[in-house]
Structure formats: C-alpha cells, structure tokens
XYZ file of C-alpha atoms in Angstrom:
728
model
C 118.412 97.474 103.396
C 120.140 100.464 104.796
C 123.832 98.672 106.148
C 122.887 96.342 102.674
C 123.240 100.010 100.626
C 126.510 100.681 102.530
C 128.388 97.701 102.010
C 127.786 97.855 98.982
C 128.320 101.561 97.986
C 124.798 101.756 97.090
C 124.871 105.850 97.529
C 124.557 108.820 95.392
C 127.889 110.028 96.748
C 127.627 113.948 95.643
C 123.504 114.411 96.680
C 124.344 112.819 100.145
C 127.706 114.530 100.622
C 125.847 118.294 99.360
C 121.906 117.823 100.265
C 121.651 115.709 103.334
C 123.362 115.980 106.447
C 126.052 113.692 106.579
C 128.897 115.396 107.080
C 127.449 117.392 110.164
C 129.313 116.377 113.061
C 127.603 115.353 116.009
C 128.229 116.752 120.110
C 129.351 114.537 122.408
C 126.239 113.527 124.496
C 125.294 111.792 121.455
C 125.994 107.786 122.628
C 123.712 104.697 122.026
C 124.297 100.989 123.528
C 122.093 97.542 124.464
C 118.630 99.338 122.324
C 118.729 102.804 124.425
C 120.018 106.424 123.099
C 121.944 108.758 125.484
C 119.589 110.808 127.936
C 116.722 108.420 128.529
C 115.545 109.175 132.345
C 113.382 105.690 132.961
C 110.967 107.075 135.645
C 109.460 110.060 132.757
C 109.696 107.050 130.200
C 111.559 110.194 127.680
C 114.834 110.806 127.002
C 116.674 114.388 127.095
C 117.102 115.128 123.642
C 119.559 118.026 124.006
C 122.408 115.156 124.791
C 121.841 114.277 120.402
C 123.320 118.089 119.650
C 125.479 119.154 116.805
C 128.710 120.381 117.433
C 129.134 124.144 116.627
C 132.165 126.185 115.566
C 132.966 129.305 116.034
C 130.368 130.996 114.518
C 127.516 128.649 115.748
C 127.158 126.349 112.961
C 127.431 123.055 112.991
C 130.716 121.888 112.200
C 131.273 119.834 108.587
C 133.542 116.717 107.375
C 132.885 116.637 103.521
C 135.194 113.610 103.187
C 132.970 111.821 105.786
C 135.771 109.943 107.613
C 135.270 112.052 110.985
C 134.225 109.813 113.263
C 131.238 111.458 114.958
C 129.984 112.818 111.424
C 126.467 111.667 110.719
C 127.540 109.456 108.080
C 129.649 107.608 109.502
C 127.256 107.314 113.673
C 125.073 105.559 110.961
C 126.992 103.279 109.319
C 127.771 102.212 112.647
C 124.290 101.872 114.250
C 123.085 99.949 111.269
C 126.281 97.819 111.285
C 124.773 95.328 113.684
C 121.965 94.855 110.992
C 123.281 91.934 108.899
C 121.165 89.620 106.228
C 121.646 86.972 109.142
C 120.217 89.327 111.874
C 117.507 90.372 109.803
C 116.245 87.368 108.740
C 116.215 85.634 112.408
C 114.212 88.517 113.409
C 111.771 88.679 110.676
C 111.378 85.160 109.682
C 112.330 86.366 105.954
C 113.786 83.921 103.421
C 117.488 85.036 102.912
C 117.710 84.499 99.360
C 114.495 86.488 99.039
C 116.036 89.392 101.660
C 119.025 89.878 99.405
C 117.153 89.731 95.687
C 114.924 92.532 97.480
C 118.118 94.640 98.850
C 119.772 94.437 95.191
C 116.948 95.163 93.414
C 116.330 98.433 95.083
C 119.509 99.504 95.931
C 120.385 99.972 92.201
C 118.125 103.301 92.047
C 121.686 104.650 93.434
C 122.318 104.955 90.012
C 121.486 109.261 88.988
C 119.631 107.476 85.639
C 117.101 105.153 87.791
C 114.628 105.396 91.023
C 112.712 104.397 93.673
C 109.691 105.231 95.240
C 108.607 103.984 98.431
C 104.325 103.617 98.640
C 103.446 102.831 102.426
C 99.872 102.727 103.635
C 98.827 103.346 107.244
C 99.557 100.064 108.813
C 103.371 101.376 109.148
C 102.283 103.883 111.297
C 99.779 101.600 113.599
C 102.795 100.880 115.400
C 104.480 101.528 119.506
C 108.046 103.022 116.565
C 105.339 103.581 113.678
C 107.157 107.296 113.265
C 110.566 105.358 113.235
C 109.532 103.046 110.836
C 108.642 105.811 108.496
C 112.167 107.358 108.766
C 113.655 104.570 108.353
C 111.758 104.714 104.246
C 113.481 108.681 104.243
C 117.264 107.492 105.202
C 117.472 104.927 102.546
C 115.829 106.951 99.851
C 118.338 109.677 100.799
C 121.322 107.489 100.774
C 119.932 106.494 97.303
C 119.345 109.591 96.081
C 115.775 109.649 95.416
C 113.613 112.734 97.264
C 112.922 114.969 95.004
C 113.132 112.957 91.933
C 110.535 111.795 89.206
C 109.233 108.185 90.653
C 111.501 108.772 93.999
C 109.973 109.890 97.149
C 108.235 108.603 100.016
C 104.313 108.043 99.955
C 101.491 108.117 102.042
C 98.999 105.821 100.422
C 95.824 106.809 102.232
C 93.517 104.949 103.607
C 90.605 107.802 103.336
C 90.489 109.798 100.474
C 90.933 113.684 101.420
C 93.013 112.454 104.508
C 95.892 114.546 103.244
C 93.485 117.658 102.681
C 91.963 117.443 106.172
C 95.867 117.557 107.824
C 96.279 120.287 105.914
C 93.207 122.431 107.504
C 94.805 121.910 110.926
C 91.978 118.827 112.136
C 94.575 116.982 113.874
C 95.060 118.279 117.547
C 98.520 119.263 117.728
C 98.115 122.179 114.402
C 96.927 124.927 113.235
C 95.937 124.859 108.851
C 99.317 124.593 107.106
C 101.149 122.726 109.980
C 101.389 126.249 112.482
C 102.291 124.760 115.834
C 99.595 125.264 117.625
C 100.346 127.875 120.713
C 101.204 126.594 124.620
C 100.150 128.079 127.755
C 104.306 129.248 127.884
C 103.361 131.335 125.224
C 102.000 134.332 127.051
C 102.107 136.556 123.626
C 102.146 136.887 120.200
C 105.737 137.223 120.437
C 106.906 134.890 122.113
C 104.814 132.334 120.217
C 106.632 133.723 117.548
C 110.085 132.558 118.701
C 109.413 129.567 119.756
C 107.797 128.170 116.470
C 109.909 130.072 114.091
C 112.348 128.529 112.973
C 116.593 129.739 112.573
C 118.240 128.378 109.911
C 121.280 126.140 111.229
C 123.588 127.345 108.173
C 124.099 130.179 105.873
C 123.352 127.803 103.260
C 119.847 127.264 104.178
C 116.598 129.055 102.556
C 114.904 127.969 105.677
C 111.407 129.423 104.178
C 109.503 128.809 107.507
C 111.505 131.713 108.685
C 108.035 133.599 107.230
C 106.023 131.384 109.727
C 104.692 135.563 111.523
C 103.176 136.220 107.689
C 101.373 132.977 107.617
C 100.633 133.176 111.222
C 99.083 137.071 111.373
C 97.304 136.013 107.921
C 95.403 133.209 109.392
C 94.478 135.356 112.414
C 92.835 138.225 109.960
C 91.088 135.974 108.670
C 89.615 134.105 111.579
C 89.334 137.361 113.315
C 88.990 140.737 110.524
C 88.839 144.048 111.826
C 89.035 142.416 115.479
C 92.553 141.394 115.233
C 94.646 144.578 115.115
C 97.994 145.560 115.949
C 97.152 146.560 119.217
C 96.008 143.536 120.007
C 98.644 141.165 118.796
C 96.087 139.776 116.606
C 93.575 138.383 118.630
C 96.468 135.961 119.035
C 94.938 135.572 123.034
C 91.665 134.444 121.380
C 93.941 130.918 120.309
C 93.395 128.341 122.658
C 96.679 127.160 124.083
C 98.147 123.003 124.808
C 99.028 122.776 128.259
C 99.912 119.330 129.313
C 97.199 117.439 128.911
C 95.708 114.671 129.772
C 97.814 112.282 132.151
C 100.817 114.507 130.164
C 99.688 113.255 126.696
C 98.091 115.668 124.862
C 94.827 115.075 123.605
C 95.225 112.876 120.911
C 92.910 109.826 120.271
C 94.459 107.765 122.860
C 94.140 110.567 125.193
C 91.026 111.390 124.431
C 89.394 108.392 125.446
C 91.007 107.914 128.838
C 89.626 111.459 129.292
C 86.006 110.320 128.373
C 86.551 107.911 130.656
C 87.868 109.502 134.011
C 85.209 112.026 133.505
C 86.894 115.148 132.593
C 85.315 115.412 128.695
C 81.720 116.049 128.921
C 81.060 116.338 125.457
C 82.128 114.932 121.685
C 81.531 116.349 117.942
C 82.023 113.417 115.557
C 82.185 113.922 112.372
C 82.363 111.334 109.316
C 83.946 108.883 112.412
C 82.826 106.180 113.995
C 85.575 105.439 117.348
C 83.045 103.041 118.649
C 84.430 100.264 116.172
C 87.357 102.278 114.893
C 89.307 102.950 118.339
C 91.702 100.919 119.492
C 90.913 99.120 122.777
C 86.702 99.914 121.665
C 85.457 98.650 124.596
C 87.118 101.278 126.267
C 86.287 103.766 124.106
C 82.037 102.880 124.502
C 82.973 103.091 128.212
C 83.823 106.567 127.981
C 81.013 107.071 125.660
C 78.375 106.037 128.283
C 80.509 108.838 130.456
C 79.716 111.948 128.283
C 76.584 114.458 128.948
C 75.968 114.970 125.140
C 77.310 113.365 121.351
C 76.918 115.455 117.866
C 77.804 112.731 115.601
C 76.863 113.782 111.736
C 77.368 111.081 108.700
C 75.154 109.133 106.583
C 73.653 106.132 109.082
C 73.465 106.048 112.158
C 76.861 104.201 112.621
C 77.703 102.563 116.111
C 78.526 105.764 117.827
C 75.629 107.225 117.099
C 73.708 104.476 118.587
C 75.990 102.990 121.148
C 73.553 104.427 124.236
C 71.254 100.640 122.916
C 73.854 98.436 122.013
C 73.605 95.093 122.888
C 74.213 94.226 126.102
C 73.566 97.884 127.899
C 70.370 99.441 129.400
C 69.513 102.647 127.589
C 68.343 103.169 130.609
C 70.856 104.023 132.617
C 73.158 106.048 129.988
C 72.075 109.801 130.542
C 73.898 111.011 127.283
C 72.043 113.546 125.431
C 73.081 112.135 121.680
C 72.291 114.341 118.345
C 72.528 112.654 115.046
C 72.919 114.921 112.323
C 72.581 113.395 108.375
C 75.436 114.286 106.360
C 75.542 114.106 102.637
C 77.286 112.046 101.003
C 80.715 113.123 98.334
C 78.082 113.667 95.441
C 75.596 115.241 97.457
C 78.187 118.758 98.049
C 80.269 120.603 96.272
C 84.415 121.600 97.227
C 87.733 120.078 97.298
C 89.031 117.230 98.089
C 93.264 116.425 98.231
C 95.177 113.354 97.473
C 98.136 112.371 98.661
C 99.921 113.822 95.872
C 98.836 116.867 97.380
C 96.345 117.666 94.327
C 93.691 119.465 95.248
C 91.092 118.918 92.778
C 87.315 121.062 92.548
C 84.254 118.300 92.618
C 80.963 119.634 91.694
C 78.008 118.659 93.083
C 76.320 115.863 91.275
C 72.548 115.457 93.115
C 70.920 117.579 95.485
C 71.040 115.976 99.419
C 68.047 113.285 100.103
C 65.534 114.799 102.821
C 66.832 117.132 105.262
C 70.439 115.666 104.457
C 73.712 118.575 104.470
C 77.259 119.003 103.753
C 79.893 119.175 106.385
C 79.933 122.945 105.915
C 76.477 123.718 106.237
C 75.936 122.025 109.208
C 79.427 123.922 110.214
C 78.143 126.908 108.863
C 74.792 126.410 111.303
C 76.531 125.293 114.547
C 78.913 128.384 114.203
C 76.454 131.014 113.701
C 73.488 129.436 116.356
C 77.006 129.122 118.894
C 77.903 133.292 118.190
C 73.957 133.695 118.651
C 73.782 132.142 122.215
C 77.142 134.278 122.777
C 75.650 137.282 121.896
C 73.653 136.705 125.337
C 76.099 135.540 127.789
C 79.421 132.974 128.316
C 82.826 133.229 129.524
C 85.132 134.607 127.053
C 82.571 135.479 124.766
C 84.849 137.622 122.839
C 86.594 134.983 120.429
C 82.867 133.722 119.822
C 81.412 137.701 118.514
C 84.066 138.885 116.941
C 84.855 135.874 114.437
C 85.030 136.578 110.898
C 81.981 134.206 109.512
C 80.917 135.248 106.584
C 79.857 132.885 103.741
C 76.355 133.910 102.565
C 72.998 132.823 103.586
C 73.716 129.626 102.058
C 77.148 128.551 102.570
C 79.342 129.087 99.677
C 81.957 126.418 99.277
C 84.037 129.035 96.926
C 83.918 131.791 99.521
C 85.500 128.973 101.770
C 87.916 128.216 98.773
C 88.482 132.200 98.699
C 89.617 132.709 102.076
C 91.911 129.601 102.485
C 93.468 131.151 99.784
C 93.701 134.513 100.867
C 93.075 138.250 99.896
C 94.634 141.994 100.349
C 93.156 143.774 102.974
C 95.190 147.224 102.193
C 96.507 148.529 99.339
C 100.012 147.258 99.327
C 103.339 147.539 97.010
C 104.953 143.856 96.429
C 108.244 143.278 96.646
C 109.023 143.964 92.320
C 107.128 147.332 93.196
C 103.872 145.909 91.583
C 100.612 147.350 93.153
C 98.571 144.965 94.735
C 95.069 146.438 95.403
C 92.859 145.786 98.650
C 90.291 143.062 97.663
C 92.060 141.351 95.824
C 93.189 137.730 95.641
C 96.879 137.252 96.009
C 98.572 134.875 93.559
C 100.941 133.464 96.606
C 102.265 133.095 100.154
C 104.832 135.486 99.384
C 102.630 138.099 99.227
C 101.045 137.705 102.251
C 102.317 139.881 105.493
C 102.821 139.819 109.086
C 101.324 143.874 109.030
C 97.363 143.132 108.390
C 97.412 144.051 105.113
C 96.616 140.348 103.902
C 94.661 137.382 105.353
C 94.407 133.700 104.844
C 92.689 130.662 105.812
C 95.412 128.777 104.826
C 98.938 129.507 103.666
C 99.674 126.566 101.867
C 97.302 126.932 100.225
C 97.311 130.710 98.431
C 98.041 130.523 95.388
C 95.105 127.850 95.133
C 91.740 130.641 93.728
C 93.453 133.795 92.694
C 92.011 136.384 90.252
C 92.448 133.779 87.878
C 90.052 131.882 89.218
C 89.886 128.129 90.728
C 92.923 126.923 89.640
C 91.468 123.133 91.338
C 89.129 123.280 88.709
C 91.625 122.995 85.481
C 91.242 120.123 83.738
C 93.981 120.776 81.629
C 95.534 117.379 79.813
C 98.789 118.641 78.528
C 101.692 117.608 80.535
C 104.576 119.650 81.259
C 107.938 119.851 78.682
C 109.999 117.555 80.112
C 106.756 115.013 79.748
C 107.588 112.947 83.357
C 104.261 113.059 84.059
C 103.509 116.801 85.997
C 100.147 117.070 83.881
C 100.724 120.921 85.766
C 97.032 122.408 84.382
C 94.899 119.375 86.710
C 93.946 120.781 89.447
C 96.128 122.158 91.703
C 98.630 121.513 93.883
C 100.432 122.931 97.105
C 102.546 125.045 97.557
C 102.547 126.684 94.745
C 101.556 124.003 92.195
C 104.962 122.425 92.867
C 103.692 118.632 91.907
C 107.795 116.921 93.058
C 108.548 118.355 96.478
C 112.420 119.082 97.296
C 112.695 119.295 93.188
C 115.919 120.705 93.452
C 117.181 117.890 95.300
C 117.307 115.993 91.733
C 119.878 118.413 90.040
C 123.566 119.461 90.750
C 124.612 122.309 92.266
C 124.832 123.845 88.621
C 121.343 123.181 88.327
C 121.698 120.535 85.730
C 119.411 117.365 86.792
C 121.245 113.999 87.915
C 119.599 112.109 85.550
C 119.196 114.822 82.319
C 116.571 112.224 80.660
C 114.194 112.373 82.908
C 114.669 115.822 84.080
C 112.437 117.712 87.029
C 113.538 121.306 86.794
C 116.564 122.532 85.016
C 118.324 125.963 85.240
C 118.648 127.036 81.964
C 121.513 129.736 81.835
C 120.507 132.155 79.362
C 116.992 132.711 80.619
C 118.046 132.524 83.317
C 115.245 130.781 85.038
C 114.214 127.372 85.946
C 112.266 125.209 83.385
C 109.941 122.298 84.791
C 108.564 121.983 87.624
C 108.026 124.991 90.132
C 110.977 124.953 91.630
C 111.321 124.179 95.725
C 112.363 128.209 95.865
C 112.938 130.315 92.689
C 116.595 131.474 93.464
C 119.507 130.954 91.396
C 121.502 127.364 91.753
C 124.599 127.585 93.959
C 124.778 127.379 97.545
C 121.368 127.129 98.648
C 120.327 124.023 99.771
C 117.146 122.155 97.930
C 115.205 121.340 101.130
C 113.736 124.430 102.127
C 111.383 123.335 104.480
C 114.084 122.320 107.031
C 115.842 125.256 108.999
C 118.912 123.099 107.900
C 118.242 122.980 104.356
C 119.144 119.265 103.771
C 117.961 115.991 103.973
C 118.141 114.467 107.834
C 119.938 111.303 107.865
C 120.106 112.372 111.476
C 117.318 113.557 113.391
C 117.861 114.953 116.848
C 114.107 116.334 117.447
C 112.339 112.726 117.322
C 110.663 111.435 120.763
C 112.949 108.297 120.567
C 115.878 108.692 119.071
C 118.342 110.112 116.131
C 117.919 107.231 114.143
C 115.063 104.167 113.785
C 115.733 101.338 115.591
C 114.472 97.896 115.792
C 112.079 96.541 118.502
C 109.471 94.570 119.488
C 105.794 95.644 119.725
C 104.436 96.430 123.287
C 103.249 92.758 122.271
C 105.460 89.843 121.197
C 105.525 86.212 121.293
C 109.688 86.800 120.830
C 112.197 88.304 122.503
C 114.487 91.360 120.797
C 117.348 89.814 119.212
C 119.071 93.262 118.926
C 119.439 94.415 122.724
C 117.685 93.710 126.082
C 115.245 97.014 125.797
C 112.451 94.784 124.120
C 109.953 97.745 123.076
C 110.312 101.433 122.634
C 111.267 102.961 126.141
C 108.771 106.168 124.467
C 105.800 104.253 123.963
C 102.354 105.199 125.254
C 101.625 102.410 127.518
C 98.191 103.211 129.383
C 97.728 101.610 132.061
C 94.858 103.993 133.861
C 91.993 101.436 133.101
C 90.434 98.086 134.601
C 90.176 97.593 130.321
C 93.994 98.352 129.575
C 95.249 94.794 129.879
C 98.099 93.570 128.556
C 99.036 90.168 126.883
C 101.373 87.788 127.603
C 102.964 84.982 124.527
C 101.976 81.963 127.438
C 98.696 82.538 127.048
C 98.021 84.930 123.638
C 101.062 83.100 121.456
C 99.334 84.317 118.391
C 100.165 87.262 116.556
C 97.091 89.437 115.234
C 97.094 91.965 112.954
C 94.263 94.186 111.401
C 93.187 94.809 107.859
C 90.868 95.727 105.530
C 89.008 94.579 102.502
C 87.755 96.289 99.119
C 83.689 95.443 99.334
C 84.054 97.357 102.885
C 84.578 101.200 103.598
C 86.612 101.729 107.143
C 83.974 100.224 109.626
C 81.636 99.664 107.507
C 79.418 102.376 108.930
C 78.178 103.230 104.785
C 79.091 99.637 103.421
C 76.657 97.206 105.963
C 74.180 99.611 105.043
C 74.448 98.855 101.066
C 73.029 96.002 100.451
C 75.145 94.870 96.932
C 78.196 95.550 99.538
C 77.013 93.847 102.427
C 76.084 90.776 100.395
C 79.749 90.144 98.729
C 81.128 90.041 102.293
C 78.615 90.006 104.624
C 80.416 88.149 107.609
C 83.185 89.136 110.296
C 85.382 86.592 109.942
C 89.633 85.696 110.904
C 91.689 84.480 107.632
C 93.959 81.686 108.627
C 96.738 80.247 107.146
C 96.596 76.460 105.969
C 99.426 74.923 108.253
C 98.063 76.214 111.342
C 94.280 75.225 110.395
C 95.275 71.948 110.098
C 97.354 71.593 113.138
C 94.090 73.232 115.420
C 91.514 71.163 113.135
C 89.686 74.477 112.159
C 88.115 74.017 108.538
C 87.123 76.958 106.348
C 83.754 78.179 107.447
C 83.905 76.978 111.628
C 82.957 79.352 113.731
C 85.824 80.577 116.250
C 86.647 82.709 119.387
C 89.471 84.923 118.995
C 90.311 86.415 122.139
C 93.018 88.954 123.714
C 93.475 90.308 126.725
C 91.291 92.887 126.441
C 88.532 90.187 125.211
C 87.006 88.526 122.733
C 85.020 88.106 119.389
C 83.046 85.243 117.713
C 83.829 85.212 114.030
C 84.422 82.602 111.209
C 86.999 81.395 110.379
C 88.929 81.397 106.275
C 91.280 78.914 105.902
C 94.117 80.701 103.121
C 97.358 80.672 101.791
C 98.751 84.147 101.991
C 98.999 83.693 105.977
C 102.025 81.462 106.476
C 104.238 80.983 109.666
C 106.923 82.910 110.326
C 110.221 80.971 111.887
C 111.523 83.409 114.022
C 115.209 83.119 115.619
C 114.577 79.092 114.636
C 110.673 79.069 116.657
C 107.365 78.457 114.310
C 105.415 81.535 115.125
C 101.843 82.133 113.746
C 99.796 85.451 112.476
C 96.104 85.896 111.770
C 94.148 88.386 110.284
C 90.920 90.358 111.326
C 89.072 92.577 109.222
C 87.808 95.692 111.085
C 84.650 96.234 109.183
C 82.093 94.599 111.463
C 80.086 96.490 114.193
C 76.542 96.195 116.120
C 74.594 98.154 113.160
C 73.919 97.768 109.811
C 72.461 95.004 107.597
C 75.157 92.288 108.621
C 76.371 93.475 112.322
C 79.224 91.018 113.818
C 81.696 91.807 116.388
C 83.808 94.340 116.705
C 87.566 93.350 116.167
C 88.926 96.699 117.609
C 87.512 95.212 120.951
C 91.379 93.240 121.556
C 93.532 95.871 120.352
C 95.616 97.488 122.809
C 96.139 101.179 124.716
C 99.197 101.513 123.120
C 100.791 104.558 121.361
C 103.553 106.150 119.202
C 105.730 108.489 121.136
C 105.948 110.589 118.201
C 102.519 111.007 116.255
C 100.714 108.934 119.103
C 98.914 106.739 116.703
C 98.156 103.668 118.238
C 99.691 100.072 117.957
C 96.330 98.478 116.306
C 98.499 96.687 113.420
C 99.804 93.747 115.849
C 98.255 91.890 119.379
C 99.064 88.828 120.761
C 95.972 86.848 120.677
C 94.513 82.763 121.137
C 92.096 81.329 118.756
C 90.373 78.614 119.346
C 87.393 76.353 117.688
C 83.444 76.901 119.108
C 82.142 74.217 120.976
C 78.914 72.705 120.092
C 77.795 72.031 123.112
C-alpha cells in the first residue's frame, strides 16, 4: 500500500514535506541488499545502527532537500526500498486475490486528500510476530504519507485485548521502563547526571520543541514521590536506590521469554504473578510450567485458582516432587474496587466500587499495600542494602485509599515556588500540569504524564460531561480525562499548516485564532504559536519518522517469513528476521519444518471467554456457551482430510500436541502462495486443566521466538500437523 500510494501520487505533499523526515538526507553508511541492511553482524544477529545515521551539515544538523529529489533523502530511499512491493509480488506472497488487494489500496489511499481521513486499527496479533514492531511501523509510514496522523478520524490505534492495558504500560509495568515511559537506568549509569545525559534527548534541529528535554524534571519528581524527604540534592535524589538493568538473562533483558528461560535454568527464585496465568497464556507453555517447577516460591493474586496457581498438582505430575511454595491471594474483581481504568484512547475513567469484595478477597491496592508494609517491617530488622526499602515514602492511609494514589501520581508542590508567569505556587497544593514540575526537588509526581488529572479542581477522571468541543468532532473534553493534559488527539498540530490553518476546515481538530492569539479546539500538542516549530513534540526531531534508525531490525520495514514457515521468502534470500530472538537453550526449544509440519496454525480468542479462561471457565453460563477446546478448520481442508464437525483430532507441533474437537467452518480458506496451496487452521487458547470445563493448553504448541524490539513472542503463527484421533 505504501508503494501504491507513491506510484499513484497519493501523498499529502505539504504534510510529508513539512512534518516528516522525508527531506532528511541519510549518510553514506546506509544500504540495503537481499533482505539485509548495512552493518549486520551474523555472529551476534545484530546491526550496527551507527551505519544508518543522517548526513549532517556544518552545524551538526541533518541535511535536508525539501524538493525530495536528492537520491539519498528519506523519501527517495523509501521509494526505492518499497519499489519491489508491486501488486503481483504482494499477492504471490500473501495469497490475496489481486483485484481485492487493488480495491483496498484504491479505497484506503484515497484518504490522502486533506478533506478525508482514515484510521488504522490493529489488534495484538499484529505484534505477535518476530517482525511485529515493523508491522506496526509500516502502518505509521502509510499514515504519515497520507497525512492521517494528528487529524480527526486518523491515527494508528491499538485495540487492546484486555481492559486497562494502556494504564498498566503507562505506570511502568514493562520490565524496561519507569512510569510515564521514562527509561530504566542501566549499569553504566553510575550517577544521576550520567543517567540523565543518556536518556534526555537533544533536539535534532532548531525546529524541534523536543519536549522530552524536560526529562530531568520528571525523573526527579518521580524520585521525590518514591523517597520523599530522603531524596535530596546531596544524595542525587536517591537515584542510587533505583535498580539498574544489566544485560539480563542471556543478554535478552528481563522480558517474558528471557524470564521463563531463567526460571527453567534456576536463575530466578520467586515469582509474583498478579492477574496473569502464564502456565496457559505463555508461549511455549510446557517450558513455562517446567520453569515454575524450579522456583522456591510463587505468589498468585487472582479471582480463581487457575493453572499457574495449581501447577504443582497438574495432571501428570507428582506434587510431592515439586518443592515450590505457592501462595494464592484472593483478589477483587473490577466491580469490587475503585480507581481508574485507561482505554486505548488514553482516557482515564474513574470507576466507583459497586459492591464490597466477597469473603477475604481484596483489591490489588490492598494486597500491594500489605506486602509493602510487611517488607518494610522486615527490613527494619535486617536486610542487604535496606535503605531503599526502609526509606520508601509509603503512606496511602490505614486502609489504602485509591484517591491518595491518584493524587500522588498527579503530583504536588513540596515547597513554595514561583511559576514561570510569576504566580505563587504554595507547598502542599496539587500541580495543575507537568509544565510545573521541577528538577530541584520542590515538586513530586508519581507519573508525569498523569500530572493534571487530579488537581485542586478535583478528580478530573471522574467527570462525565457530555458536551462536545466547539469543533464537534467527538472529543468530549469534559468526559473523564486523557493524558497528556486532556489532549484527545496526539500530535494535533500536524492537522494544521504552518499558519495554524486546518488542512481540513470542515473537521478541524485545532486552529489558531489570530485575533485572540490562542488555539481553539483540542488541547494543542504544544501551546506555542504556529510557525516554524514542528508538531511531533515528543520526538527529538519534531517530525514523524518515515525512516527510523533507532529500531533493532532496520530503519524501514521489510517482509520476512516467520521463523516457522511453509514457504520461502519471495523477496530475498533472508528467510526470517535476521534479528529475531530464537531460543535454543533448553529441551523445549524445538522448531518445526514444513516437511513434517506443513500446516500454518494461528491462535485467537472467542468473545465468550476471557484471556486464558481462568474467569470464564469458572462461570457456568460462559463455560456452557463454549464448553470445549477446539480447532477451527476450513471446509475444503476438512473434506480433503476426511475430518467432520465434532471429530476428535490431534494437533501437533515440534513442541507438543493437543487433543481438541474439530469445528469445520467457511472462515478458514486455503491460501495460494507462489502457486502452492497452503492450509491454515485456528486454535483458541482459553483452556487449561482448571475450571469447570478443562481442555488441552494450546500454547504448548507455540515457540520461544521473540521480536527484537518489543520481545513479544511470535505466538500468532507456527507450523503444525493435524490428524483424526484413532478410535482404536
């Protein structure tokens, strides 16, 4: 589709020229040939990304050619890179009928016109590939070319598979980040100054607002929130108390695949497992359960005793041989607790408790609060390096109050200060926005992107105002609160030209009022007047990245086959992503070949069940709707293989096998890839050995393969075989 847009001149020219790095000239070190970018080290399966940098002028700024004619400007390199993706080649690779493909290209690229827009909605399956990040990158490139970022009805929007996924990532639950998407310290960050120098971006050009140059303010305010009076200028605001990332498990960090392999190797002693069920939901789940067997202890907090909680008594094992001590903490459901839930649009919506938790079930906040207090008491008596625990600023009430947590996330003044406009800001008062945060220890904020959500005006996430903004495009600014600063459309300054005039006056997001010298509509992405300043203020360049030299597997997306694939890569001799994380360190790390496993399998979910089924399989009304594990097969494949609806079948991969029912439908049709017929089947992954309706675990079939950027496992595709169960 990128190639189609370029070939048919379906490019929003002014947008691309002014608001992307299309005009930036790439240095001579970059090249691409036969599926590999320059700088690849086959011994490490890594690229030397310094080969991909931009050419700089005498002032150290990226050179540009606004005519987009220079042979090494990003736009021409992008055009060259995607020139191989013609319609015939794409349809040979994907098996898509050409007429359907061209019809989709024609329709979607028509949104390049300023009075049209298109949004790209993607589900988690997009990311569950060894090149998942680049899948999503391709959407971003297309949307930038069409001018669909920052406009009403535009964007690249993730359809979360679980409520509050957005909120959890905002709060730094990923292994490699702090709250507000601040970067974790690493071993080389020997002091606060070196850490801040590494993580604080420098503007790539004078037109960049480079908002993250304020990172020191957000980091220091976070440290003050965590260690309060014990975080002082003299001790670098307790920076030394933060854990530092090393190379991690086998050099792969501390993401899921690395963690599970470390458990299996005995390098991890204990696991807190809140709201997760990796014994069923984890890739290569047999490996996961074998890793659980090696732990000293596991703490599970959930609504039901699911498979991870009862792994020690699962079918086929002797509980007496498993020494892991398991603690199961009964948690409260969403209607039994109070707090925010954040949707994919970044709207933080306050939810009130409907009913009290049953029996001894407790909200997550209560559980974590109890653990924190108990750990602090233990460290008062003993402990290695006890100061970070003993001095932790932890006071959310005798019974922990979610309002106190929300107020801490927002932040407040710790001393009387004078604002930039001369306003006196009193100690103890809530900050009204992250522009007020400081790096001198006079402010605290548990998460800078939530600063502005719980101010002296009150809990803005609890608002339910139904009045739309004056532009009438569905922003509803007084319904809940969106980070940052209640901005409903990120990078909305890209929806206007350099004069502040909307590209689409009929469906404008923001516009500059010359008479009042103020922006109208949504909260602008940077309040400075229109002019030379670029709109993508969270990037040091200030522009959208058609070319992204900071990704591990290349500055442009490239097609690769999955690690397990029945076909060769028709675009190059590089079969799968050269940087894919492929694990081979255990007996469970086996990979299939198409001569033994010729069928493509994909996993998915059904609406009647929830994630691993731990909740829905324990509720009779849901368990009864879809009571049995099944494999969905196409009618043509079923007819060839003699499989009928309701037959018991065995689905096997290089990692194991499952026995399930066959569901014959018309949804799964064979693909014709490069003239060959390729079959695909689908397996929901909601079943395990717990609950009312148990079933075999589908993730026993998936592999330990990860994306090199996100480390997300490639569970969306693997090779398998399927046979009817013998009646004898």
